[in-house]
Amino acid sequence: MSNPPPSPPAPTEAGAPPAAPAGEAAHRAAFSPLYRQIKGLILQSLDRGEWKPGEAIPSELELASRFKVSQGTVRKAIDELAADNILLRRQGKGTFVATHHEEGVRFRFMRLAPDEGDPVQSDSHFLECRRLRAPSEVARVLELRPGDAVVQIRRILSFTGVPAVVEELWLPGALFRGLTAERLAGYKGPMYGLFESEFGVRMIRADEKIRAVAASEQDAAWLGVAPGTPLLQVDRVAFTYGDRPVEMRRGLCLTTRHHYRNSLN
Amino acid sequence: MSNPPPSPPAPTEAGAPPAAPAGEAAHRAAFSPLYRQIKGLILQSLDRGEWKPGEAIPSELELASRFKVSQGTVRKAIDELAADNILLRRQGKGTFVATHHEEGVRFRFMRLAPDEGDPVQSDSHFLECRRLRAPSEVARVLELRPGDAVVQIRRILSFTGVPAVVEELWLPGALFRGLTAERLAGYKGPMYGLFESEFGVRMIRADEKIRAVAASEQDAAWLGVAPGTPLLQVDRVAFTYGDRPVEMRRGLCLTTRHHYRNSLN
DNA sequence: TAGTGGTCTAGACCACATA
DNA sequence: ATGTGGTCTAGACCACTAG
């Protein structure tokens, strides 16, 4: 850096607006450390697609000179993004934008596992994929205006040929133009991989609410069980960059040979 | 530190055995960075009770001089322990051993939340607390020898007076001598708080497997619902320092007004 | 050999809590 | 005023990857 030698430059300025202490400011305006501002700038670049999933981002040294901070500060920003599973560090190679196509990450959003044996990839059978105006609850959850278009998808997930989950999804229509049952069915790999590659929508995080419910006649038929059979109902809201909700989903899972796994830390 | 000035001391030595490259060693013996060795040493101190839950551990500078490393290295070790919720940093005050008594941490192991309103404390009604020889499955999960003593506990959890969970727990008898229904019932606060304060067993982490099942006659009676009502079955194994299993638990949850909440990152 | 991330150190200064 | 954790920098060296 080019500064008066052993005197670190004042924080609060990084090519970006945040946290400028104009005059005296009230008591203290938020205060965000430099590395967090850098994190925000990197997130913005990701959001606007400057670096695509699977690609390498610039090296730490390069980002440091771009943002006019030390490597250590960039490092700490990237540390947090890597902890959030948004970036992926590979020693000797670089830092990469995480993608839903990687092998090791395929079960991050698929918590249903067989009671014995290793987790296995599920097969999708799509029942429906249509566009319609958002029901009020869907609009509320996805933060759309009433009447905005949404895509509704219904599918059956099977493990080794046995149906185990019937699922319904809602997506904002504006983000998923041209999504059809054919495209869904023809795609190899996880659905979030398709969303990411074909529509530029990357799922970052999700909240789930889980309940036990009795199978309806129709759900029971799809799963080949008796009506009233207890099913695990998993309601998910998934978010992309900036905590914007972009998927609402309800899964009904048969848990006779599978379970939902979770770890509490 | 007292070392030849601008030449960082060789890693691999920190008052502890790990990762000593005797001669040449095969290809490469694990290799654990210094801060991870320090983390291990701190964990050992915690495990042996050198610092108790709620207490402050020595300052970073103090630990640095004790372990003969720089503050930054201790800091990184503590960073990881704080991320694991094992330590708690409080700026200006010190670093503290996490405890199950704190307000903010009371819902870390209680994932059942009311459908509307904020999470609320549950009341326990203890049905049973007795010592017996471990059934084979319990022995296997808790890594006991067949025939070792275990404590079996059964209780009902109620939210605002309404029964919502019937729960059965198994604990290693050797660690919980003198645990009785009276002591459980007389204790104010979370059960893990009692385990920690009265028996020196601190729960660090847990794995859960969740299924939907039909209520048995007995469980239905306890919960005031019809037999066959779908219940959420939550099977938990909880671990203390060193990933030693110290609790096996099965909860059956009524999810008509509550749900199990989870976040996927 | 060069480039990338990973570790370790040392020192300065900031923010917060307490006495 | 002092002590604690929190941030930032600068530089050296290690570990891994690839041309």
Coordinates of C-alpha atoms (C1' of nucleotides) in Angstrom, one line a residue:
Chain A
M1 CA 0.0 0.0 0.0
S2 CA 1.1 3.6 -0.4
N3 CA 0.6 5.2 3.0
P4 CA 2.6 7.0 5.6
P5 CA 4.7 4.0 6.7
P6 CA 4.0 2.5 10.1
S7 CA 0.5 4.0 10.5
P8 CA -2.4 1.9 9.2
P9 CA -4.8 3.9 7.1
A10 CA -8.0 5.0 8.7
P11 CA -10.8 2.5 8.1
T12 CA -14.1 3.7 6.8
E13 CA -13.4 4.1 3.1
A14 CA -13.1 1.2 0.7
G15 CA -14.3 2.5 -2.6
A16 CA -17.8 2.2 -1.2
P17 CA -20.2 4.3 0.7
P18 CA -20.9 2.5 4.0
A19 CA -20.1 3.9 7.5
A20 CA -18.8 7.4 6.6
P21 CA -18.7 9.3 10.0
A22 CA -19.9 12.6 8.6
G23 CA -18.8 15.2 11.2
E24 CA -19.8 13.5 14.4
A25 CA -22.9 11.4 13.6
A26 CA -25.3 10.4 16.3
H27 CA -23.7 8.4 19.0
R28 CA -22.3 5.9 16.5
A29 CA -23.6 4.9 13.1
A30 CA -23.8 1.1 13.1
F31 CA -20.0 0.7 12.6
S32 CA -19.1 -2.0 10.3
P33 CA -15.5 -3.3 10.3
L34 CA -13.6 -3.0 7.0
Y35 CA -13.6 -6.7 6.3
R36 CA -17.3 -6.7 6.5
Q37 CA -17.6 -3.9 4.1
I38 CA -15.3 -5.9 1.8
K39 CA -17.5 -8.9 2.3
G40 CA -20.5 -6.8 1.2
L41 CA -18.7 -5.7 -1.9
I42 CA -17.8 -9.2 -2.9
L43 CA -21.4 -10.3 -2.3
Q44 CA -22.6 -7.5 -4.6
S45 CA -20.2 -8.7 -7.3
L46 CA -21.6 -12.2 -6.9
D47 CA -25.1 -11.0 -7.0
R48 CA -24.6 -9.1 -10.2
G49 CA -23.0 -12.1 -11.7
E50 CA -19.4 -10.7 -12.1
W51 CA -18.1 -14.2 -11.3
K52 CA -20.3 -17.2 -12.1
P53 CA -20.8 -20.3 -10.0
G54 CA -17.9 -22.7 -10.5
E55 CA -15.6 -19.9 -11.6
A56 CA -12.6 -18.7 -9.6
I57 CA -12.7 -15.2 -8.2
P58 CA -9.6 -13.0 -8.3
S59 CA -6.8 -13.9 -5.9
E60 CA -6.6 -12.4 -2.5
L61 CA -3.7 -10.2 -3.4
E62 CA -5.6 -8.9 -6.5
L63 CA -8.7 -8.2 -4.5
A64 CA -6.6 -6.5 -1.8
S65 CA -5.1 -4.1 -4.3
R66 CA -8.5 -3.5 -5.9
F67 CA -10.1 -2.6 -2.6
K68 CA -7.0 -0.9 -1.3
V69 CA -6.8 -3.0 1.8
S70 CA -4.3 -5.6 3.1
Q71 CA -4.5 -9.3 2.1
G72 CA -5.4 -10.2 5.7
T73 CA -8.6 -8.1 5.5
V74 CA -9.7 -9.6 2.2
R75 CA -8.9 -13.0 3.7
K76 CA -11.2 -12.4 6.7
A77 CA -14.0 -11.4 4.3
I78 CA -13.5 -14.5 2.3
D79 CA -13.3 -16.6 5.4
E80 CA -16.8 -15.6 6.3
L81 CA -18.1 -16.2 2.8
A82 CA -16.5 -19.6 2.8
A83 CA -18.1 -20.4 6.2
D84 CA -21.5 -19.4 4.6
N85 CA -20.8 -21.9 1.8
I86 CA -21.0 -19.1 -0.7
L87 CA -17.3 -19.4 -1.7
L88 CA -15.1 -22.4 -1.7
R89 CA -11.3 -22.2 -1.1
R90 CA -8.9 -24.6 -2.7
Q91 CA -5.4 -24.4 -1.6
G92 CA -3.0 -23.8 -4.4
K93 CA -5.8 -23.3 -6.9
G94 CA -7.8 -20.3 -5.9
T95 CA -11.2 -19.4 -4.4
F96 CA -14.3 -20.5 -6.3
V97 CA -17.9 -19.5 -6.4
A98 CA -19.8 -22.4 -4.9
T99 CA -22.1 -24.3 -7.2
H100 CA -24.9 -26.8 -6.7
H101 CA -23.3 -29.1 -9.3
E102 CA -20.4 -30.3 -7.1
E103 CA -20.5 -33.8 -5.8
G104 CA -19.7 -33.0 -2.2
V105 CA -22.5 -30.4 -1.7
R106 CA -25.4 -32.4 -3.1
F107 CA -26.9 -33.3 0.2
R108 CA -26.7 -29.8 1.8
F109 CA -30.4 -29.2 0.9
M110 CA -31.5 -32.8 0.8
R111 CA -31.8 -33.9 4.4
L112 CA -33.7 -37.0 3.8
A113 CA -31.4 -40.0 4.2
P114 CA -32.0 -43.8 4.1
D115 CA -32.1 -45.5 7.5
E116 CA -29.2 -47.7 6.4
G117 CA -26.5 -47.1 3.9
D118 CA -25.2 -43.9 2.5
P119 CA -27.3 -41.0 1.1
V120 CA -28.3 -41.7 -2.5
Q121 CA -29.4 -39.5 -5.3
S122 CA -33.1 -39.3 -5.8
D123 CA -35.0 -39.5 -9.1
S124 CA -37.6 -36.9 -10.0
H125 CA -40.9 -37.5 -11.8
F126 CA -42.6 -34.2 -12.7
L127 CA -46.3 -34.1 -12.5
E128 CA -46.9 -30.5 -13.2
C129 CA -45.3 -27.2 -14.1
R130 CA -47.5 -24.3 -14.9
R131 CA -47.7 -20.5 -14.5
L132 CA -50.4 -18.8 -12.6
R133 CA -51.2 -15.9 -10.5
A134 CA -49.8 -16.2 -7.0
P135 CA -52.2 -17.3 -4.3
S136 CA -52.1 -14.8 -1.4
E137 CA -50.0 -16.9 0.9
V138 CA -47.4 -17.6 -1.8
A139 CA -47.3 -13.9 -2.7
R140 CA -46.7 -13.0 0.9
V141 CA -43.9 -15.5 1.5
L142 CA -42.2 -14.7 -1.8
E143 CA -42.7 -11.0 -1.2
L144 CA -44.6 -10.5 -4.5
R145 CA -47.5 -8.3 -5.3
P146 CA -50.9 -10.0 -5.2
G147 CA -51.5 -11.3 -8.7
D148 CA -47.9 -11.5 -9.8
A149 CA -47.1 -14.6 -11.8
V150 CA -45.6 -17.6 -10.2
V151 CA -44.5 -21.1 -11.4
Q152 CA -46.0 -24.0 -9.7
I153 CA -44.2 -27.4 -9.8
R154 CA -45.3 -30.7 -8.5
R155 CA -43.1 -33.8 -8.5
I156 CA -42.5 -37.2 -6.9
L157 CA -39.0 -38.1 -5.6
S158 CA -38.0 -41.7 -5.6
F159 CA -35.1 -43.5 -4.0
T160 CA -34.0 -46.6 -5.9
G161 CA -37.3 -46.6 -7.7
V162 CA -39.5 -46.3 -4.6
P163 CA -41.6 -43.1 -4.3
A164 CA -40.8 -41.4 -1.0
V165 CA -41.7 -37.7 -1.4
V166 CA -44.4 -35.7 -3.1
E167 CA -43.4 -32.1 -3.4
E168 CA -44.9 -28.9 -4.5
L169 CA -42.9 -25.8 -5.3
W170 CA -43.6 -22.1 -6.0
L171 CA -41.2 -19.8 -7.8
P172 CA -41.4 -16.2 -8.8
G173 CA -42.5 -16.1 -12.4
A174 CA -40.4 -13.1 -13.3
L175 CA -37.2 -15.0 -12.5
F176 CA -38.1 -18.3 -14.1
R177 CA -39.4 -17.4 -17.6
G178 CA -39.5 -20.4 -19.9
L179 CA -39.3 -23.0 -17.2
T180 CA -41.3 -26.1 -18.4
A181 CA -41.9 -29.6 -17.3
E182 CA -39.8 -30.8 -20.3
R183 CA -36.8 -28.7 -19.3
L184 CA -37.1 -30.0 -15.7
A185 CA -37.4 -33.6 -16.8
G186 CA -34.6 -33.4 -19.3
Y187 CA -32.1 -32.0 -16.8
K188 CA -29.5 -34.2 -15.3
G189 CA -28.5 -33.3 -11.8
P190 CA -30.1 -31.4 -8.9
M191 CA -32.8 -29.0 -9.5
Y192 CA -31.0 -26.1 -7.8
G193 CA -28.2 -26.8 -10.3
L194 CA -30.7 -26.1 -13.1
F195 CA -32.0 -23.0 -11.4
E196 CA -28.4 -21.7 -11.1
S197 CA -27.2 -22.6 -14.6
E198 CA -30.3 -21.8 -16.6
F199 CA -31.9 -19.0 -14.7
G200 CA -29.1 -17.4 -12.8
V201 CA -30.8 -17.9 -9.5
R202 CA -28.5 -19.3 -6.8
M203 CA -30.0 -20.7 -3.6
I204 CA -27.9 -19.7 -0.6
R205 CA -29.9 -20.6 2.5
A206 CA -33.2 -22.0 3.5
D207 CA -35.5 -22.1 6.5
E208 CA -37.6 -25.2 7.1
K209 CA -40.6 -26.0 9.4
I210 CA -41.3 -29.6 10.0
R211 CA -44.5 -31.3 11.1
A212 CA -46.1 -34.7 11.2
V213 CA -49.3 -35.0 9.2
A214 CA -51.7 -37.7 7.9
A215 CA -51.5 -38.5 4.2
S216 CA -54.4 -37.3 2.2
E217 CA -56.1 -39.7 -0.3
Q218 CA -54.2 -38.3 -3.2
D219 CA -50.8 -38.1 -1.5
A220 CA -51.3 -41.6 -0.2
A221 CA -52.0 -42.8 -3.7
W222 CA -48.8 -41.2 -5.1
L223 CA -46.7 -42.8 -2.4
G224 CA -48.5 -46.2 -2.5
V225 CA -49.6 -46.1 1.1
A226 CA -52.9 -46.0 3.0
P227 CA -54.6 -42.7 3.5
G228 CA -53.9 -41.4 7.0
T229 CA -50.3 -42.8 7.0
P230 CA -48.1 -40.3 9.0
L231 CA -45.9 -38.2 6.7
L232 CA -43.2 -35.7 7.4
Q233 CA -44.3 -32.3 6.1
V234 CA -41.3 -30.1 5.3
D235 CA -42.1 -26.5 4.5
R236 CA -39.2 -24.6 3.0
V237 CA -38.5 -21.1 2.1
A238 CA -35.2 -20.7 0.2
F239 CA -33.3 -17.5 -0.2
T240 CA -30.7 -16.1 -2.7
Y241 CA -28.2 -13.3 -2.2
G242 CA -29.4 -10.5 0.0
D243 CA -31.9 -12.8 1.8
R244 CA -34.4 -12.5 -1.0
P245 CA -37.0 -15.3 -0.9
V246 CA -37.1 -17.1 -4.2
E247 CA -38.7 -20.5 -3.5
M248 CA -41.5 -21.8 -1.4
R249 CA -41.8 -25.5 -1.2
R250 CA -43.8 -28.2 0.6
G251 CA -42.6 -31.8 0.8
L252 CA -44.5 -34.7 2.1
C253 CA -42.1 -37.5 3.0
L254 CA -42.6 -41.1 3.7
T255 CA -40.4 -42.0 6.6
T256 CA -40.6 -45.7 7.0
R257 CA -37.2 -46.4 5.4
H258 CA -35.9 -42.8 5.5
H259 CA -35.4 -40.1 8.0
Y260 CA -34.7 -36.4 8.1
R261 CA -31.2 -35.9 9.5
N262 CA -30.1 -32.9 11.4
S263 CA -27.2 -31.8 13.6
L264 CA -27.4 -29.4 16.5
N265 CA -24.3 -27.4 17.3
Chain B
M1 CA 8.3 -14.2 22.8
S2 CA 12.0 -14.9 23.1
N3 CA 13.2 -16.1 19.8
P4 CA 15.8 -15.1 17.1
P5 CA 14.1 -11.9 16.0
P6 CA 12.6 -11.9 12.5
S7 CA 12.3 -15.6 12.2
P8 CA 9.1 -17.3 13.3
P9 CA 9.8 -20.4 15.4
A10 CA 9.3 -23.7 13.8
P11 CA 5.7 -25.0 14.2
T12 CA 5.2 -28.5 15.6
E13 CA 5.9 -28.1 19.3
A14 CA 3.6 -26.4 21.7
G15 CA 4.1 -28.1 25.0
A16 CA 2.2 -31.0 23.6
P17 CA 2.8 -34.3 21.7
P18 CA 0.9 -33.9 18.4
A19 CA 2.5 -34.0 15.0
A20 CA 6.2 -34.4 15.8
P21 CA 8.0 -35.1 12.6
A22 CA 10.4 -37.8 13.9
G23 CA 13.2 -38.0 11.4
E24 CA 11.2 -38.0 8.1
A25 CA 8.0 -39.8 8.9
A26 CA 6.0 -41.5 6.2
H27 CA 5.0 -39.2 3.4
R28 CA 3.4 -36.8 5.9
A29 CA 2.0 -37.4 9.3
A30 CA -1.4 -35.8 9.3
F31 CA 0.0 -32.3 9.8
S32 CA -2.0 -30.2 12.2
P33 CA -1.4 -26.5 12.2
L34 CA -0.3 -24.9 15.4
Y35 CA -3.6 -23.2 16.1
R36 CA -5.3 -26.5 15.9
Q37 CA -3.0 -28.0 18.4
I38 CA -3.7 -25.1 20.7
K39 CA -7.4 -25.7 20.2
G40 CA -6.9 -29.3 21.3
L41 CA -5.0 -28.2 24.4
I42 CA -7.8 -25.8 25.3
L43 CA -10.4 -28.5 24.8
Q44 CA -8.4 -30.8 27.1
S45 CA -8.4 -28.1 29.8
L46 CA -12.2 -27.7 29.3
D47 CA -12.7 -31.4 29.4
R48 CA -10.8 -31.9 32.6
G49 CA -12.7 -29.0 34.2
E50 CA -9.9 -26.5 34.5
W51 CA -12.4 -23.8 33.7
K52 CA -16.0 -24.4 34.5
P53 CA -19.1 -23.3 32.5
G54 CA -19.8 -19.7 32.9
E55 CA -16.3 -18.8 34.0
A56 CA -13.8 -16.8 32.0
I57 CA -10.8 -18.5 30.6
P58 CA -7.4 -16.7 30.7
S59 CA -6.9 -13.8 28.3
E60 CA -5.5 -14.4 24.9
L61 CA -2.2 -12.8 25.9
E62 CA -1.9 -15.1 28.9
L63 CA -2.7 -18.2 26.9
A64 CA -0.2 -17.1 24.2
S65 CA 2.6 -16.9 26.8
R66 CA 1.5 -20.2 28.4
F67 CA 1.6 -22.0 25.1
K68 CA 4.6 -20.0 23.7
V69 CA 2.8 -18.8 20.6
S70 CA 1.6 -15.5 19.4
Q71 CA -1.7 -13.9 20.3
G72 CA -2.9 -14.4 16.8
T73 CA -2.5 -18.1 16.9
V74 CA -4.4 -18.4 20.2
R75 CA -7.0 -16.1 18.7
K76 CA -7.5 -18.4 15.7
A77 CA -7.9 -21.4 18.1
I78 CA -10.5 -19.5 20.2
D79 CA -12.2 -18.4 17.0
E80 CA -13.0 -22.0 16.1
L81 CA -14.1 -22.9 19.6
A82 CA -16.4 -19.9 19.6
A83 CA -17.8 -20.9 16.2
D84 CA -18.5 -24.3 17.8
N85 CA -20.4 -22.6 20.6
I86 CA -18.0 -24.0 23.1
L87 CA -16.6 -20.7 24.1
L88 CA -18.2 -17.3 24.1
R89 CA -16.3 -14.1 23.5
R90 CA -17.4 -10.8 25.1
Q91 CA -15.6 -7.8 24.0
G92 CA -14.0 -5.9 26.8
K93 CA -14.8 -8.6 29.3
G94 CA -13.1 -11.8 28.3
T95 CA -13.7 -15.2 26.8
F96 CA -16.1 -17.5 28.7
V97 CA -17.0 -21.1 28.8
A98 CA -20.4 -21.5 27.3
T99 CA -23.2 -22.7 29.6
H100 CA -26.7 -24.0 29.1
H101 CA -28.0 -21.5 31.7
E102 CA -27.7 -18.5 29.5
E103 CA -30.8 -16.9 28.2
G104 CA -29.8 -16.6 24.5
V105 CA -28.8 -20.2 24.2
R106 CA -31.9 -21.9 25.6
F107 CA -33.3 -22.8 22.2
R108 CA -30.2 -24.2 20.7
F109 CA -31.3 -27.8 21.6
M110 CA -35.0 -27.1 21.6
R111 CA -36.1 -26.8 18.0
L112 CA -39.8 -27.1 18.6
A113 CA -41.4 -23.7 18.3
P114 CA -45.0 -22.5 18.4
D115 CA -46.6 -21.8 15.0
E116 CA -47.2 -18.2 16.0
G117 CA -45.5 -16.1 18.6
D118 CA -42.0 -16.4 20.0
P119 CA -40.4 -19.6 21.3
V120 CA -41.4 -20.2 24.9
Q121 CA -40.0 -22.2 27.8
S122 CA -41.5 -25.6 28.2
D123 CA -42.6 -27.2 31.5
S124 CA -41.4 -30.7 32.4
H125 CA -43.5 -33.3 34.2
F126 CA -41.3 -36.3 35.1
L127 CA -43.0 -39.7 34.9
E128 CA -40.0 -41.9 35.7
C129 CA -36.4 -41.9 36.6
R130 CA -34.8 -45.2 37.3
R131 CA -31.5 -47.1 37.0
L132 CA -31.3 -50.3 35.1
R133 CA -29.0 -52.3 32.9
A134 CA -28.6 -51.0 29.4
P135 CA -30.7 -52.6 26.7
S136 CA -28.5 -53.7 23.9
E137 CA -29.4 -50.8 21.5
V138 CA -28.8 -48.2 24.3
A139 CA -25.5 -49.8 25.2
R140 CA -24.4 -49.7 21.5
V141 CA -25.3 -46.1 21.0
L142 CA -23.8 -44.9 24.3
E143 CA -20.8 -47.1 23.7
L144 CA -21.2 -48.9 27.0
R145 CA -20.6 -52.6 27.7
P146 CA -23.6 -54.8 27.7
G147 CA -25.1 -54.8 31.2
D148 CA -23.6 -51.4 32.3
A149 CA -25.9 -49.3 34.3
V150 CA -28.0 -46.5 32.6
V151 CA -30.5 -44.0 33.9
Q152 CA -33.9 -44.0 32.1
I153 CA -36.0 -40.9 32.3
R154 CA -39.5 -40.3 31.0
R155 CA -41.2 -37.0 30.9
I156 CA -43.9 -34.9 29.4
L157 CA -43.2 -31.4 28.0
S158 CA -45.9 -28.8 28.0
F159 CA -46.2 -25.4 26.4
T160 CA -48.4 -23.0 28.3
G161 CA -49.9 -25.9 30.1
V162 CA -50.7 -28.0 27.1
P163 CA -48.8 -31.3 26.8
A164 CA -46.9 -31.4 23.5
V165 CA -44.0 -33.9 23.8
V166 CA -43.5 -37.2 25.5
E167 CA -39.9 -38.0 25.9
E168 CA -37.7 -40.9 26.9
L169 CA -34.0 -40.4 27.8
W170 CA -31.1 -42.8 28.5
L171 CA -27.9 -41.7 30.3
P172 CA -24.8 -43.5 31.3
G173 CA -25.3 -44.6 34.9
A174 CA -21.6 -44.0 35.7
L175 CA -21.8 -40.3 34.9
F176 CA -25.2 -39.6 36.6
R177 CA -25.0 -41.2 40.1
G178 CA -27.6 -39.9 42.4
L179 CA -29.9 -38.5 39.7
T180 CA -33.5 -38.9 40.9
A181 CA -37.0 -37.8 39.8
E182 CA -37.0 -35.4 42.7
R183 CA -33.9 -33.7 41.7
L184 CA -35.1 -33.4 38.2
A185 CA -38.5 -32.0 39.2
G186 CA -37.0 -29.6 41.8
Y187 CA -34.6 -28.0 39.3
K188 CA -35.4 -24.7 37.7
G189 CA -34.1 -24.2 34.2
P190 CA -33.1 -26.5 31.3
M191 CA -32.2 -30.1 31.9
Y192 CA -28.9 -29.7 30.2
G193 CA -28.2 -27.0 32.8
L194 CA -28.7 -29.5 35.6
F195 CA -26.5 -32.0 33.9
E196 CA -23.8 -29.5 33.5
S197 CA -24.0 -28.0 37.1
E198 CA -24.7 -31.1 39.1
F199 CA -23.0 -33.8 37.2
G200 CA -20.3 -32.0 35.2
V201 CA -21.5 -33.3 31.9
R202 CA -21.7 -30.7 29.3
M203 CA -23.6 -31.3 26.0
I204 CA -21.7 -29.9 23.1
R205 CA -23.4 -31.3 20.0
A206 CA -26.2 -33.6 19.0
D207 CA -27.4 -35.6 16.0
E208 CA -31.0 -36.0 15.3
K209 CA -33.1 -38.3 13.1
I210 CA -36.7 -37.3 12.5
R211 CA -39.6 -39.4 11.3
A212 CA -43.4 -39.2 11.3
V213 CA -45.1 -42.0 13.2
A214 CA -48.6 -42.8 14.5
A215 CA -49.3 -42.3 18.2
S216 CA -49.5 -45.4 20.3
E217 CA -52.4 -45.8 22.7
Q218 CA -50.3 -44.8 25.6
D219 CA -48.6 -41.8 24.0
A220 CA -51.9 -40.6 22.7
A221 CA -53.3 -40.7 26.2
W222 CA -50.4 -38.6 27.5
L223 CA -50.9 -36.1 24.8
G224 CA -54.7 -36.1 24.9
V225 CA -55.1 -37.1 21.3
A226 CA -56.6 -40.0 19.4
P227 CA -54.4 -43.1 18.9
G228 CA -52.9 -43.0 15.4
T229 CA -52.5 -39.3 15.4
P230 CA -49.3 -38.4 13.5
L231 CA -46.4 -37.4 15.7
L232 CA -43.0 -36.2 15.0
Q233 CA -40.4 -38.7 16.4
V234 CA -37.1 -37.1 17.1
D235 CA -34.3 -39.4 18.0
R236 CA -31.3 -37.7 19.4
V237 CA -27.8 -38.7 20.4
A238 CA -25.9 -36.0 22.3
F239 CA -22.2 -35.7 22.7
T240 CA -19.8 -34.1 25.2
Y241 CA -16.2 -33.1 24.7
G242 CA -14.3 -35.5 22.4
D243 CA -17.4 -36.6 20.7
R244 CA -18.3 -39.0 23.5
P245 CA -22.0 -40.0 23.3
V246 CA -23.6 -39.3 26.7
E247 CA -27.3 -39.1 26.0
M248 CA -29.8 -41.0 23.9
R249 CA -33.3 -39.6 23.6
R250 CA -36.5 -40.1 21.8
G251 CA -39.2 -37.4 21.7
L252 CA -42.7 -37.8 20.3
C253 CA -44.0 -34.4 19.4
L254 CA -47.5 -33.2 18.7
T255 CA -47.2 -30.8 15.8
T256 CA -50.6 -29.3 15.5
R257 CA -49.7 -26.0 17.0
H258 CA -45.9 -26.4 16.9
H259 CA -43.3 -27.2 14.4
Y260 CA -39.6 -28.3 14.3
R261 CA -37.6 -25.4 12.9
N262 CA -34.4 -25.8 11.0
S263 CA -32.1 -23.7 8.9
L264 CA -30.0 -25.0 6.0
N265 CA -26.9 -23.2 5.1
Chain C
dT1 C1' 9.2 -22.3 -11.2
dA2 C1' 5.5 -19.4 -10.3
dG3 C1' 1.1 -18.6 -8.3
dT4 C1' -2.5 -19.5 -4.9
dG5 C1' -4.3 -20.2 -0.4
dG6 C1' -2.7 -21.4 4.6
dT7 C1' -0.1 -20.4 8.8
dC8 C1' 2.4 -17.6 12.0
dT9 C1' 4.2 -13.6 13.9
dA10 C1' 4.6 -8.8 15.6
dG11 C1' 2.9 -4.5 16.5
dA12 C1' -0.4 -0.5 16.3
dC13 C1' -4.7 1.1 17.2
dC14 C1' -10.0 0.7 18.1
dA15 C1' -14.2 -0.6 20.9
dC16 C1' -15.9 -1.9 25.1
dA17 C1' -16.2 -2.8 30.1
dT18 C1' -14.9 -1.8 34.7
dA19 C1' -12.9 0.3 38.4
Chain D
dA1 C1' -6.7 4.3 33.6
dT2 C1' -6.4 -0.4 32.6
dG3 C1' -7.4 -4.7 30.6
dT4 C1' -10.0 -7.4 27.4
dG5 C1' -11.3 -8.7 22.9
dG6 C1' -11.6 -6.8 17.8
dT7 C1' -9.5 -4.9 13.6
dC8 C1' -5.9 -3.9 10.4
dT9 C1' -1.5 -4.2 8.5
dA10 C1' 3.0 -6.1 6.9
dG11 C1' 6.0 -9.6 5.9
dA12 C1' 7.9 -14.3 6.1
dC13 C1' 7.4 -18.8 5.2
dC14 C1' 4.7 -23.3 4.3
dA15 C1' 1.7 -26.4 1.5
dC16 C1' -0.4 -27.4 -2.7
dT17 C1' -1.2 -27.1 -7.8
dA18 C1' 0.0 -26.7 -12.4
dG19 C1' 2.6 -25.4 -16.4

